[in-house]
Amino acid sequence: MSRSRIVLKIGQRQARNMRRAVRGRRLTITPLNSLTLDRDDVELANSWLRDRRSWRDQRLVSRYEEEFARWNGSGYASAFMGGRVALSACIHALGLRQGDEVILPGYTCVVVPNAFQYAGVKPVYSDIELDTYGLDASQVEEKITSKTRAILLQHLYGLVCRDYEAILELAERRGLKVIEDCAHATGAEYRGLRVGKRGDVAFYSSEQSKVFNTIQGGIAVTDDESLAKGLRNYSEQAEPPDEDWVDRQLHQVSLNYYRFKHPQRWWKGDLAEVRYGRERLVSTTGEEEQGERPTHYGRRMPSPVAALGLNQLKKLDRYNELRRQGAARWDFWCDREGYGKPYVIEGSLPVYLRYPVMVEPEKKRQRSWAAEGLGVEAGVWFVSHLHPVRRDSIEGCPRADEAVERCINFPTLV
Ligand SMILES: *Cc1c(COP(=O)(O)O)cnc(C)c1O
């Protein structure tokens, strides 16, 4: 966006703020993004911008991988520029190839099937359950063919998926590999183990809308030594992002902090937008929505991003505890308003990246009631079977259809 467009937009927004202030309305609401960014993350990003000498030093990246693995209780970890890239590394490590099939939930992000398609692996969609929005184990079995090699087990909104055990058991019985998509669930536990520990491989995301935040970033883990070699091998072939990209990503830490987190974000956010708005990175590009592989895809993590990851990791347990407290307030709200609460399976400890609720379809289409009445931004994950693609052609997933129409989600760091 050009600077003059940004200035115009900001003028309009501040005029609206004036009108709201006059009418005694609130000027800020709780947003959904970047809620774990604090001033120390901004200072850290700025210190890396001031001194670029160690941008290519991989030692800090190794440290991040080791610390993450230790924190997660995993044997090995490899870090990349996105959860989707970490997924590509998992696909590589498992040796999935042209002609293989993978079973995916028909309610996911488009970048998930993309990662398989880039490797020539065919996604086969299976319906979800509406308790935790994960794959319904009873549906998965029918989708298995002689070409099926793996199942993608997804934990959404920070909940542990209802059929976790059943899917693992099914995969074991049918000789299939399991990839756990923990992009929403970093730190969630089941029977004392972090999610991601039970599948053959797993990946996590530190993209700006996820549980912890390096603006973009992802990490893959495994306990298996030979799969770890595969992850490492993918990482060694990957290039680091170019300096301009890293520069923009580090500036975006300030931009997001002032837009989403700072108490006076109603005006500081606008100032940050004038300064850094043109540098903003989009997570999913138009070409990815079309299923094409962007040229910048498949990069490994550079040290400034690993430094942010290490700083976020220190705060993650505390933020996840706060998210659980925030969720308890939404439980209360659901009871009062007569909506169903998300299902927490026995033995699980969720992290509630967001608090999902099934509401009337018109309340999903028009969400200003949440800002006005509750002071929060209501999220739309997911707007289709393959978010954020508006029109897709996934059929035969009626429960996913229903979630697309009715599931909204609230921020939990309120
Ligand atoms: C965000 C997301 C991903 C991909 O993570 P990125 O870091 O954005 O590449 C994968 N799966 C799900 C369910 C996600 O929400």
CSV table of C-alpha atoms and ligand atoms in Angstrom, one decimal:
chain,number,residue,atom,x,y,z
A,1,MET,CA,0.0,0.0,0.0
A,2,SER,CA,1.3,3.5,-0.8
A,3,ARG,CA,2.1,5.9,1.9
A,4,SER,CA,-0.7,8.3,0.8
A,5,ARG,CA,-3.3,5.5,0.9
A,6,ILE,CA,-2.1,4.6,4.4
A,7,VAL,CA,-2.4,8.2,5.5
A,8,LEU,CA,-5.9,8.5,4.0
A,9,LYS,CA,-7.0,5.4,5.8
A,10,ILE,CA,-5.6,6.6,9.1
A,11,GLY,CA,-7.4,9.9,8.7
A,12,GLN,CA,-10.7,8.1,8.3
A,13,ARG,CA,-10.0,5.9,11.2
A,14,GLN,CA,-9.1,8.7,13.6
A,15,ALA,CA,-12.2,10.7,12.5
A,16,ARG,CA,-14.2,7.6,13.5
A,17,ASN,CA,-12.4,7.5,16.8
A,18,MET,CA,-13.4,11.1,17.4
A,19,ARG,CA,-17.0,10.2,16.8
A,20,ARG,CA,-16.8,7.2,19.1
A,21,ALA,CA,-15.1,9.2,21.9
A,22,VAL,CA,-17.8,11.8,21.7
A,23,ARG,CA,-20.5,9.2,22.1
A,24,GLY,CA,-18.6,7.5,25.0
A,25,ARG,CA,-17.9,4.4,23.0
A,26,ARG,CA,-14.7,2.3,23.5
A,27,LEU,CA,-11.7,3.1,21.3
A,28,THR,CA,-9.9,-0.3,21.6
A,29,ILE,CA,-11.2,-3.8,21.5
A,30,THR,CA,-9.2,-7.0,22.3
A,31,PRO,CA,-7.9,-8.2,18.9
A,32,LEU,CA,-7.0,-11.8,17.9
A,33,ASN,CA,-3.4,-11.3,16.7
A,34,SER,CA,0.0,-10.9,18.3
A,35,LEU,CA,-1.2,-11.0,21.9
A,36,THR,CA,2.0,-12.5,23.2
A,37,LEU,CA,4.2,-9.7,21.8
A,38,ASP,CA,5.6,-7.4,24.5
A,39,ARG,CA,8.0,-4.5,24.7
A,40,ASP,CA,11.0,-6.9,25.3
A,41,ASP,CA,10.2,-8.5,21.9
A,42,VAL,CA,10.2,-5.1,20.2
A,43,GLU,CA,13.5,-4.2,21.9
A,44,LEU,CA,15.0,-7.5,20.8
A,45,ALA,CA,13.9,-7.1,17.2
A,46,ASN,CA,15.3,-3.5,17.2
A,47,SER,CA,18.6,-4.7,18.5
A,48,TRP,CA,18.9,-7.2,15.7
A,49,LEU,CA,18.0,-4.4,13.2
A,50,ARG,CA,20.8,-2.2,14.6
A,51,ASP,CA,23.5,-4.9,14.4
A,52,ARG,CA,23.4,-7.3,11.4
A,53,ARG,CA,26.7,-9.0,11.9
A,54,SER,CA,25.3,-12.3,13.2
A,55,TRP,CA,22.3,-12.6,10.9
A,56,ARG,CA,23.8,-15.6,9.2
A,57,ASP,CA,25.2,-17.3,12.2
A,58,GLN,CA,23.3,-20.6,12.6
A,59,ARG,CA,24.3,-21.3,16.1
A,60,LEU,CA,21.4,-19.4,17.7
A,61,VAL,CA,19.0,-21.3,15.4
A,62,SER,CA,20.5,-24.6,16.7
A,63,ARG,CA,20.0,-23.3,20.2
A,64,TYR,CA,16.3,-22.5,19.5
A,65,GLU,CA,15.8,-26.0,18.1
A,66,GLU,CA,17.4,-27.6,21.2
A,67,GLU,CA,15.4,-25.4,23.6
A,68,PHE,CA,12.1,-26.0,21.8
A,69,ALA,CA,12.7,-29.7,21.8
A,70,ARG,CA,13.6,-29.7,25.4
A,71,TRP,CA,10.6,-27.6,26.4
A,72,ASN,CA,8.3,-29.9,24.3
A,73,GLY,CA,9.8,-33.1,25.5
A,74,SER,CA,10.8,-34.0,22.0
A,75,GLY,CA,14.0,-35.7,20.8
A,76,TYR,CA,14.7,-33.4,17.8
A,77,ALA,CA,13.5,-30.2,16.3
A,78,SER,CA,14.2,-28.3,13.0
A,79,ALA,CA,13.1,-24.6,12.6
A,80,PHE,CA,11.8,-23.0,9.4
A,81,MET,CA,10.1,-19.8,8.1
A,82,GLY,CA,6.6,-21.2,8.6
A,83,GLY,CA,4.6,-24.0,10.0
A,84,ARG,CA,3.7,-24.9,6.4
A,85,VAL,CA,7.4,-25.3,5.6
A,86,ALA,CA,7.9,-27.4,8.7
A,87,LEU,CA,5.1,-29.6,7.3
A,88,SER,CA,6.9,-29.9,4.0
A,89,ALA,CA,9.9,-31.0,6.0
A,90,CYS,CA,7.8,-33.7,7.7
A,91,ILE,CA,6.5,-34.9,4.3
A,92,HIS,CA,10.1,-35.1,3.1
A,93,ALA,CA,11.3,-36.9,6.2
A,94,LEU,CA,8.5,-39.5,5.9
A,95,GLY,CA,9.4,-40.1,2.3
A,96,LEU,CA,5.9,-39.4,1.0
A,97,ARG,CA,5.9,-39.2,-2.8
A,98,GLN,CA,4.1,-38.7,-6.0
A,99,GLY,CA,1.1,-41.0,-6.1
A,100,ASP,CA,0.7,-41.4,-2.3
A,101,GLU,CA,-2.4,-40.3,-0.5
A,102,VAL,CA,-2.9,-38.5,2.8
A,103,ILE,CA,-6.1,-38.1,4.8
A,104,LEU,CA,-6.8,-34.6,5.9
A,105,PRO,CA,-9.6,-33.0,7.8
A,106,GLY,CA,-12.0,-31.2,5.4
A,107,TYR,CA,-11.6,-28.1,7.7
A,108,THR,CA,-8.1,-26.7,7.6
A,109,CYS,CA,-5.8,-24.0,6.1
A,110,VAL,CA,-5.1,-24.2,2.4
A,111,VAL,CA,-1.4,-24.2,3.1
A,112,VAL,CA,-1.8,-27.7,4.6
A,113,PRO,CA,-3.0,-29.5,1.4
A,114,ASN,CA,-0.6,-27.2,-0.6
A,115,ALA,CA,2.4,-28.7,1.2
A,116,PHE,CA,1.3,-32.2,0.2
A,117,GLN,CA,0.5,-31.2,-3.3
A,118,TYR,CA,3.8,-29.5,-3.8
A,119,ALA,CA,5.3,-33.0,-3.0
A,120,GLY,CA,2.9,-34.7,-5.4
A,121,VAL,CA,0.9,-36.3,-2.6
A,122,LYS,CA,-2.9,-36.4,-3.0
A,123,PRO,CA,-5.0,-35.0,-0.2
A,124,VAL,CA,-8.2,-37.0,0.6
A,125,TYR,CA,-10.6,-35.1,2.8
A,126,SER,CA,-12.5,-36.6,5.7
A,127,ASP,CA,-15.2,-35.0,7.8
A,128,ILE,CA,-14.7,-33.5,11.3
A,129,GLU,CA,-16.5,-33.8,14.6
A,130,LEU,CA,-18.1,-30.7,16.2
A,131,ASP,CA,-16.8,-31.3,19.7
A,132,THR,CA,-13.2,-30.2,19.1
A,133,TYR,CA,-13.3,-29.7,15.3
A,134,GLY,CA,-10.8,-32.5,14.6
A,135,LEU,CA,-10.9,-35.5,12.3
A,136,ASP,CA,-13.8,-37.9,13.1
A,137,ALA,CA,-12.0,-41.3,13.5
A,138,SER,CA,-15.1,-43.2,12.4
A,139,GLN,CA,-15.1,-41.4,9.0
A,140,VAL,CA,-11.3,-41.8,8.4
A,141,GLU,CA,-11.3,-45.6,8.0
A,142,GLU,CA,-13.6,-45.4,4.9
A,143,LYS,CA,-11.2,-43.1,3.2
A,144,ILE,CA,-8.2,-45.4,3.4
A,145,THR,CA,-7.1,-46.9,0.1
A,146,SER,CA,-4.1,-49.0,-1.0
A,147,LYS,CA,-2.4,-45.7,-1.7
A,148,THR,CA,-2.9,-44.1,1.7
A,149,ARG,CA,0.3,-43.5,3.5
A,150,ALA,CA,-0.4,-41.0,6.2
A,151,ILE,CA,-3.1,-39.2,8.3
A,152,LEU,CA,-2.8,-35.5,9.3
A,153,LEU,CA,-4.1,-35.2,12.8
A,154,GLN,CA,-5.0,-31.6,13.6
A,155,HIS,CA,-5.6,-30.0,17.0
A,156,LEU,CA,-7.6,-26.8,16.4
A,157,TYR,CA,-8.1,-23.7,18.5
A,158,GLY,CA,-5.7,-25.1,21.1
A,159,LEU,CA,-8.0,-28.0,22.0
A,160,VAL,CA,-6.7,-31.6,22.0
A,161,CYS,CA,-8.6,-33.4,19.2
A,162,ARG,CA,-11.4,-35.6,20.5
A,163,ASP,CA,-10.4,-38.7,18.6
A,164,TYR,CA,-6.6,-38.4,19.3
A,165,GLU,CA,-6.3,-42.0,20.7
A,166,ALA,CA,-8.7,-43.5,18.2
A,167,ILE,CA,-6.8,-42.0,15.2
A,168,LEU,CA,-3.4,-43.1,16.5
A,169,GLU,CA,-4.8,-46.6,17.1
A,170,LEU,CA,-6.3,-46.7,13.6
A,171,ALA,CA,-3.0,-45.6,12.0
A,172,GLU,CA,-1.1,-48.2,14.0
A,173,ARG,CA,-3.5,-50.9,12.9
A,174,ARG,CA,-3.4,-49.9,9.2
A,175,GLY,CA,0.3,-49.2,9.1
A,176,LEU,CA,-0.1,-45.5,8.4
A,177,LYS,CA,2.1,-42.6,9.5
A,178,VAL,CA,0.7,-39.8,11.6
A,179,ILE,CA,1.7,-36.1,11.2
A,180,GLU,CA,0.3,-34.0,14.0
A,181,ASP,CA,-0.6,-30.4,13.0
A,182,CYS,CA,-0.1,-28.5,16.3
A,183,ALA,CA,-0.1,-25.1,14.6
A,184,HIS,CA,-2.9,-24.0,17.1
A,185,ALA,CA,-1.9,-26.1,20.0
A,186,THR,CA,1.8,-25.4,21.0
A,187,GLY,CA,2.0,-26.5,24.7
A,188,ALA,CA,-1.3,-28.4,24.9
A,189,GLU,CA,-1.0,-31.7,26.8
A,190,TYR,CA,-2.7,-35.1,26.8
A,191,ARG,CA,-2.0,-37.5,29.7
A,192,GLY,CA,1.1,-35.5,30.7
A,193,LEU,CA,2.6,-35.4,27.2
A,194,ARG,CA,2.7,-32.4,24.9
A,195,VAL,CA,0.6,-32.8,21.7
A,196,GLY,CA,2.9,-33.7,18.9
A,197,LYS,CA,4.6,-36.4,20.9
A,198,ARG,CA,2.4,-39.3,19.8
A,199,GLY,CA,2.5,-38.9,16.1
A,200,ASP,CA,5.6,-39.9,14.0
A,201,VAL,CA,6.3,-36.2,13.3
A,202,ALA,CA,4.6,-33.0,14.3
A,203,PHE,CA,4.8,-29.3,13.5
A,204,TYR,CA,4.1,-26.0,15.3
A,205,SER,CA,3.7,-22.5,14.1
A,206,SER,CA,4.9,-19.1,15.5
A,207,GLU,CA,3.0,-17.1,12.8
A,208,GLN,CA,1.5,-13.9,14.1
A,209,SER,CA,-2.0,-15.3,14.8
A,210,LYS,CA,-0.8,-18.4,16.7
A,211,VAL,CA,0.0,-19.4,20.3
A,212,PHE,CA,3.5,-17.7,20.2
A,213,ASN,CA,4.8,-15.2,17.8
A,214,THR,CA,7.8,-14.6,15.6
A,215,ILE,CA,5.6,-13.0,12.9
A,216,GLN,CA,6.4,-16.0,10.6
A,217,GLY,CA,8.0,-19.2,11.7
A,218,GLY,CA,7.5,-22.9,12.3
A,219,ILE,CA,9.2,-25.9,13.8
A,220,ALA,CA,9.0,-29.6,13.2
A,221,VAL,CA,9.7,-32.3,15.8
A,222,THR,CA,10.2,-36.0,16.1
A,223,ASP,CA,11.5,-38.6,18.5
A,224,ASP,CA,12.7,-40.9,15.8
A,225,GLU,CA,16.4,-40.5,14.9
A,226,SER,CA,16.0,-41.4,11.2
A,227,LEU,CA,13.1,-39.0,10.7
A,228,ALA,CA,15.1,-36.4,12.5
A,229,LYS,CA,17.8,-36.9,9.8
A,230,GLY,CA,15.1,-36.3,7.1
A,231,LEU,CA,14.1,-33.0,8.8
A,232,ARG,CA,17.7,-32.0,9.1
A,233,ASN,CA,18.3,-32.9,5.5
A,234,TYR,CA,15.4,-30.7,4.3
A,235,SER,CA,16.7,-27.9,6.4
A,236,GLU,CA,20.2,-28.1,5.0
A,237,GLN,CA,18.9,-27.9,1.5
A,238,ALA,CA,16.7,-24.9,2.3
A,239,GLU,CA,18.0,-21.4,1.9
A,240,PRO,CA,17.7,-18.7,4.5
A,241,PRO,CA,15.3,-15.8,3.6
A,242,ASP,CA,17.0,-12.7,2.0
A,243,GLU,CA,18.0,-9.8,4.2
A,244,ASP,CA,15.2,-7.6,3.0
A,245,TRP,CA,12.6,-10.2,4.1
A,246,VAL,CA,14.2,-10.5,7.6
A,247,ASP,CA,14.3,-6.7,7.8
A,248,ARG,CA,10.6,-6.4,7.2
A,249,GLN,CA,9.8,-9.2,9.6
A,250,LEU,CA,11.7,-7.5,12.4
A,251,HIS,CA,10.0,-4.2,11.7
A,252,GLN,CA,6.7,-6.0,11.8
A,253,VAL,CA,7.3,-6.9,15.5
A,254,SER,CA,7.0,-3.1,16.2
A,255,LEU,CA,4.1,-2.7,13.9
A,256,ASN,CA,2.1,-5.5,15.4
A,257,TYR,CA,3.0,-4.6,19.0
A,258,TYR,CA,1.7,-1.0,18.5
A,259,ARG,CA,-1.3,-2.1,16.4
A,260,PHE,CA,-2.5,-5.0,18.6
A,261,LYS,CA,-1.0,-4.9,22.0
A,262,HIS,CA,-0.1,-1.4,23.2
A,263,PRO,CA,-2.8,0.1,25.5
A,264,GLN,CA,-2.9,3.2,23.4
A,265,ARG,CA,-3.1,1.3,20.2
A,266,TRP,CA,-6.0,3.4,18.9
A,267,TRP,CA,-3.4,6.1,17.9
A,268,LYS,CA,0.0,4.4,18.4
A,269,GLY,CA,-1.1,1.7,16.0
A,270,ASP,CA,-1.7,4.3,13.3
A,271,LEU,CA,1.6,5.9,13.8
A,272,ALA,CA,3.3,2.5,13.5
A,273,GLU,CA,1.4,2.0,10.3
A,274,VAL,CA,2.7,5.2,8.8
A,275,ARG,CA,6.3,4.1,9.7
A,276,TYR,CA,6.2,0.4,9.0
A,277,GLY,CA,2.9,-0.3,7.2
A,278,ARG,CA,4.5,-0.7,3.8
A,279,GLU,CA,6.8,-3.4,5.1
A,280,ARG,CA,4.0,-5.7,6.2
A,281,LEU,CA,4.4,-9.3,5.2
A,282,VAL,CA,1.3,-11.4,4.4
A,283,SER,CA,1.3,-14.9,5.6
A,284,THR,CA,-0.7,-16.5,2.8
A,285,THR,CA,-0.3,-15.0,-0.6
A,286,GLY,CA,-2.8,-15.0,-3.5
A,287,GLU,CA,-0.7,-17.6,-5.3
A,288,GLU,CA,-0.9,-19.9,-2.3
A,289,GLU,CA,-4.7,-19.5,-2.3
A,290,GLN,CA,-4.6,-20.7,-5.9
A,291,GLY,CA,-2.5,-23.7,-4.9
A,292,GLU,CA,0.8,-22.4,-6.4
A,293,ARG,CA,4.1,-22.6,-4.7
A,294,PRO,CA,5.5,-19.1,-4.0
A,295,THR,CA,9.1,-18.4,-4.8
A,296,HIS,CA,10.0,-17.6,-1.2
A,297,TYR,CA,8.6,-20.9,0.0
A,298,GLY,CA,10.7,-23.5,1.8
A,299,ARG,CA,13.1,-21.2,3.7
A,300,ARG,CA,14.9,-22.2,6.9
A,301,MET,CA,14.9,-20.0,9.9
A,302,PRO,CA,17.6,-17.3,10.3
A,303,SER,CA,19.1,-16.3,13.6
A,304,PRO,CA,17.1,-13.0,14.3
A,305,VAL,CA,13.9,-15.0,14.0
A,306,ALA,CA,15.3,-17.8,16.3
A,307,ALA,CA,16.2,-15.1,18.8
A,308,LEU,CA,12.5,-14.0,18.9
A,309,GLY,CA,11.4,-17.6,19.2
A,310,LEU,CA,13.7,-18.1,22.2
A,311,ASN,CA,12.3,-15.0,23.9
A,312,GLN,CA,8.7,-16.1,23.2
A,313,LEU,CA,9.4,-19.6,24.4
A,314,LYS,CA,10.3,-18.2,27.8
A,315,LYS,CA,6.9,-16.7,28.2
A,316,LEU,CA,4.8,-19.4,26.6
A,317,ASP,CA,3.8,-21.4,29.7
A,318,ARG,CA,2.7,-18.2,31.4
A,319,TYR,CA,0.7,-17.0,28.4
A,320,ASN,CA,-0.9,-20.4,28.0
A,321,GLU,CA,-2.0,-20.3,31.7
A,322,LEU,CA,-3.5,-16.9,31.1
A,323,ARG,CA,-5.3,-18.2,28.0
A,324,ARG,CA,-6.9,-20.9,30.1
A,325,GLN,CA,-8.1,-18.3,32.6
A,326,GLY,CA,-9.5,-16.3,29.7
A,327,ALA,CA,-11.3,-19.4,28.4
A,328,ALA,CA,-12.9,-19.9,31.8
A,329,ARG,CA,-14.6,-16.4,31.4
A,330,TRP,CA,-15.9,-17.5,28.0
A,331,ASP,CA,-17.2,-20.7,29.6
A,332,PHE,CA,-19.2,-18.5,31.9
A,333,TRP,CA,-20.4,-16.4,29.0
A,334,CYS,CA,-21.6,-19.5,27.0
A,335,ASP,CA,-23.5,-20.8,30.0
A,336,ARG,CA,-25.2,-17.5,30.4
A,337,GLU,CA,-26.0,-17.1,26.7
A,338,GLY,CA,-27.0,-20.7,26.1
A,339,TYR,CA,-24.2,-21.7,23.7
A,340,GLY,CA,-22.3,-25.0,23.8
A,341,LYS,CA,-18.8,-24.8,25.3
A,342,PRO,CA,-15.8,-26.4,23.5
A,343,TYR,CA,-15.2,-30.0,24.6
A,344,VAL,CA,-12.1,-30.7,26.7
A,345,ILE,CA,-11.3,-34.4,26.4
A,346,GLU,CA,-10.5,-36.2,29.6
A,347,GLY,CA,-6.8,-36.1,30.5
A,348,SER,CA,-6.2,-33.1,28.2
A,349,LEU,CA,-4.8,-29.6,29.0
A,350,PRO,CA,-5.8,-27.2,26.2
A,351,VAL,CA,-4.1,-24.0,25.4
A,352,TYR,CA,-7.1,-22.2,23.9
A,353,LEU,CA,-5.4,-20.3,21.1
A,354,ARG,CA,-9.0,-19.1,20.5
A,355,TYR,CA,-12.3,-19.9,22.1
A,356,PRO,CA,-14.5,-21.5,19.5
A,357,VAL,CA,-18.3,-21.2,19.7
A,358,MET,CA,-21.0,-22.3,17.3
A,359,VAL,CA,-23.4,-19.3,16.8
A,360,GLU,CA,-26.2,-18.5,14.4
A,361,PRO,CA,-25.0,-18.1,10.8
A,362,GLU,CA,-26.0,-14.4,10.7
A,363,LYS,CA,-24.0,-13.8,13.9
A,364,LYS,CA,-20.9,-15.2,12.0
A,365,ARG,CA,-21.5,-13.1,8.9
A,366,GLN,CA,-22.0,-9.9,10.9
A,367,ARG,CA,-19.8,-9.7,13.9
A,368,SER,CA,-20.0,-6.1,15.1
A,369,TRP,CA,-22.1,-7.3,18.0
A,370,ALA,CA,-18.9,-8.8,19.6
A,371,ALA,CA,-17.0,-5.6,19.3
A,372,GLU,CA,-19.8,-3.4,20.6
A,373,GLY,CA,-21.2,-5.7,23.3
A,374,LEU,CA,-18.2,-7.7,24.4
A,375,GLY,CA,-15.2,-5.5,23.5
A,376,VAL,CA,-13.5,-8.2,21.5
A,377,GLU,CA,-12.8,-9.0,17.9
A,378,ALA,CA,-14.6,-12.2,16.8
A,379,GLY,CA,-12.6,-14.4,14.5
A,380,VAL,CA,-13.9,-16.3,11.5
A,381,TRP,CA,-11.6,-19.3,11.4
A,382,PHE,CA,-12.5,-21.0,9.1
A,383,VAL,CA,-14.4,-19.3,6.3
A,384,SER,CA,-14.3,-22.4,4.1
A,385,HIS,CA,-13.0,-25.9,4.1
A,386,LEU,CA,-9.6,-24.5,3.0
A,387,HIS,CA,-9.2,-21.2,4.8
A,388,PRO,CA,-8.8,-18.5,3.6
A,389,VAL,CA,-9.9,-19.5,0.1
A,390,ARG,CA,-13.5,-18.3,-0.3
A,391,ARG,CA,-14.6,-20.9,-2.8
A,392,ASP,CA,-13.4,-24.4,-2.7
A,393,SER,CA,-14.8,-27.7,-4.0
A,394,ILE,CA,-14.6,-29.9,-1.0
A,395,GLU,CA,-17.7,-32.1,-0.8
A,396,GLY,CA,-18.9,-34.8,1.6
A,397,CYS,CA,-18.0,-33.0,4.8
A,398,PRO,CA,-21.4,-31.9,6.2
A,399,ARG,CA,-20.1,-31.2,9.7
A,400,ALA,CA,-17.3,-29.1,8.3
A,401,ASP,CA,-19.9,-27.2,6.3
A,402,GLU,CA,-21.7,-26.5,9.5
A,403,ALA,CA,-18.6,-25.2,11.3
A,404,VAL,CA,-17.8,-23.0,8.2
A,405,GLU,CA,-21.2,-21.5,8.6
A,406,ARG,CA,-21.4,-21.2,12.4
A,407,CYS,CA,-18.1,-21.4,14.2
A,408,ILE,CA,-16.6,-18.1,15.4
A,409,ASN,CA,-13.8,-17.7,17.9
A,410,PHE,CA,-12.9,-15.2,20.6
A,411,PRO,CA,-9.5,-14.1,21.8
A,412,THR,CA,-8.4,-15.7,25.1
A,413,LEU,CA,-5.9,-13.1,26.3
A,414,VAL,CA,-8.6,-10.6,27.2
B,1,LIG,C1,-1.5,-21.5,10.5
B,1,LIG,C2,-1.7,-22.9,10.3
B,1,LIG,C3,-0.8,-23.7,9.6
B,1,LIG,C4,0.5,-23.2,9.0
B,1,LIG,O1,1.3,-22.5,9.8
B,1,LIG,P1,2.1,-21.2,9.2
B,1,LIG,O2,3.2,-21.0,10.2
B,1,LIG,O3,1.2,-20.1,9.0
B,1,LIG,O4,2.7,-21.7,7.9
B,1,LIG,C5,-1.0,-25.1,9.5
B,1,LIG,N1,-2.2,-25.6,10.0
B,1,LIG,C6,-3.1,-24.9,10.6
B,1,LIG,C7,-4.3,-25.6,11.2
B,1,LIG,C8,-2.9,-23.5,10.8
B,1,LIG,O5,-3.8,-22.8,11.4
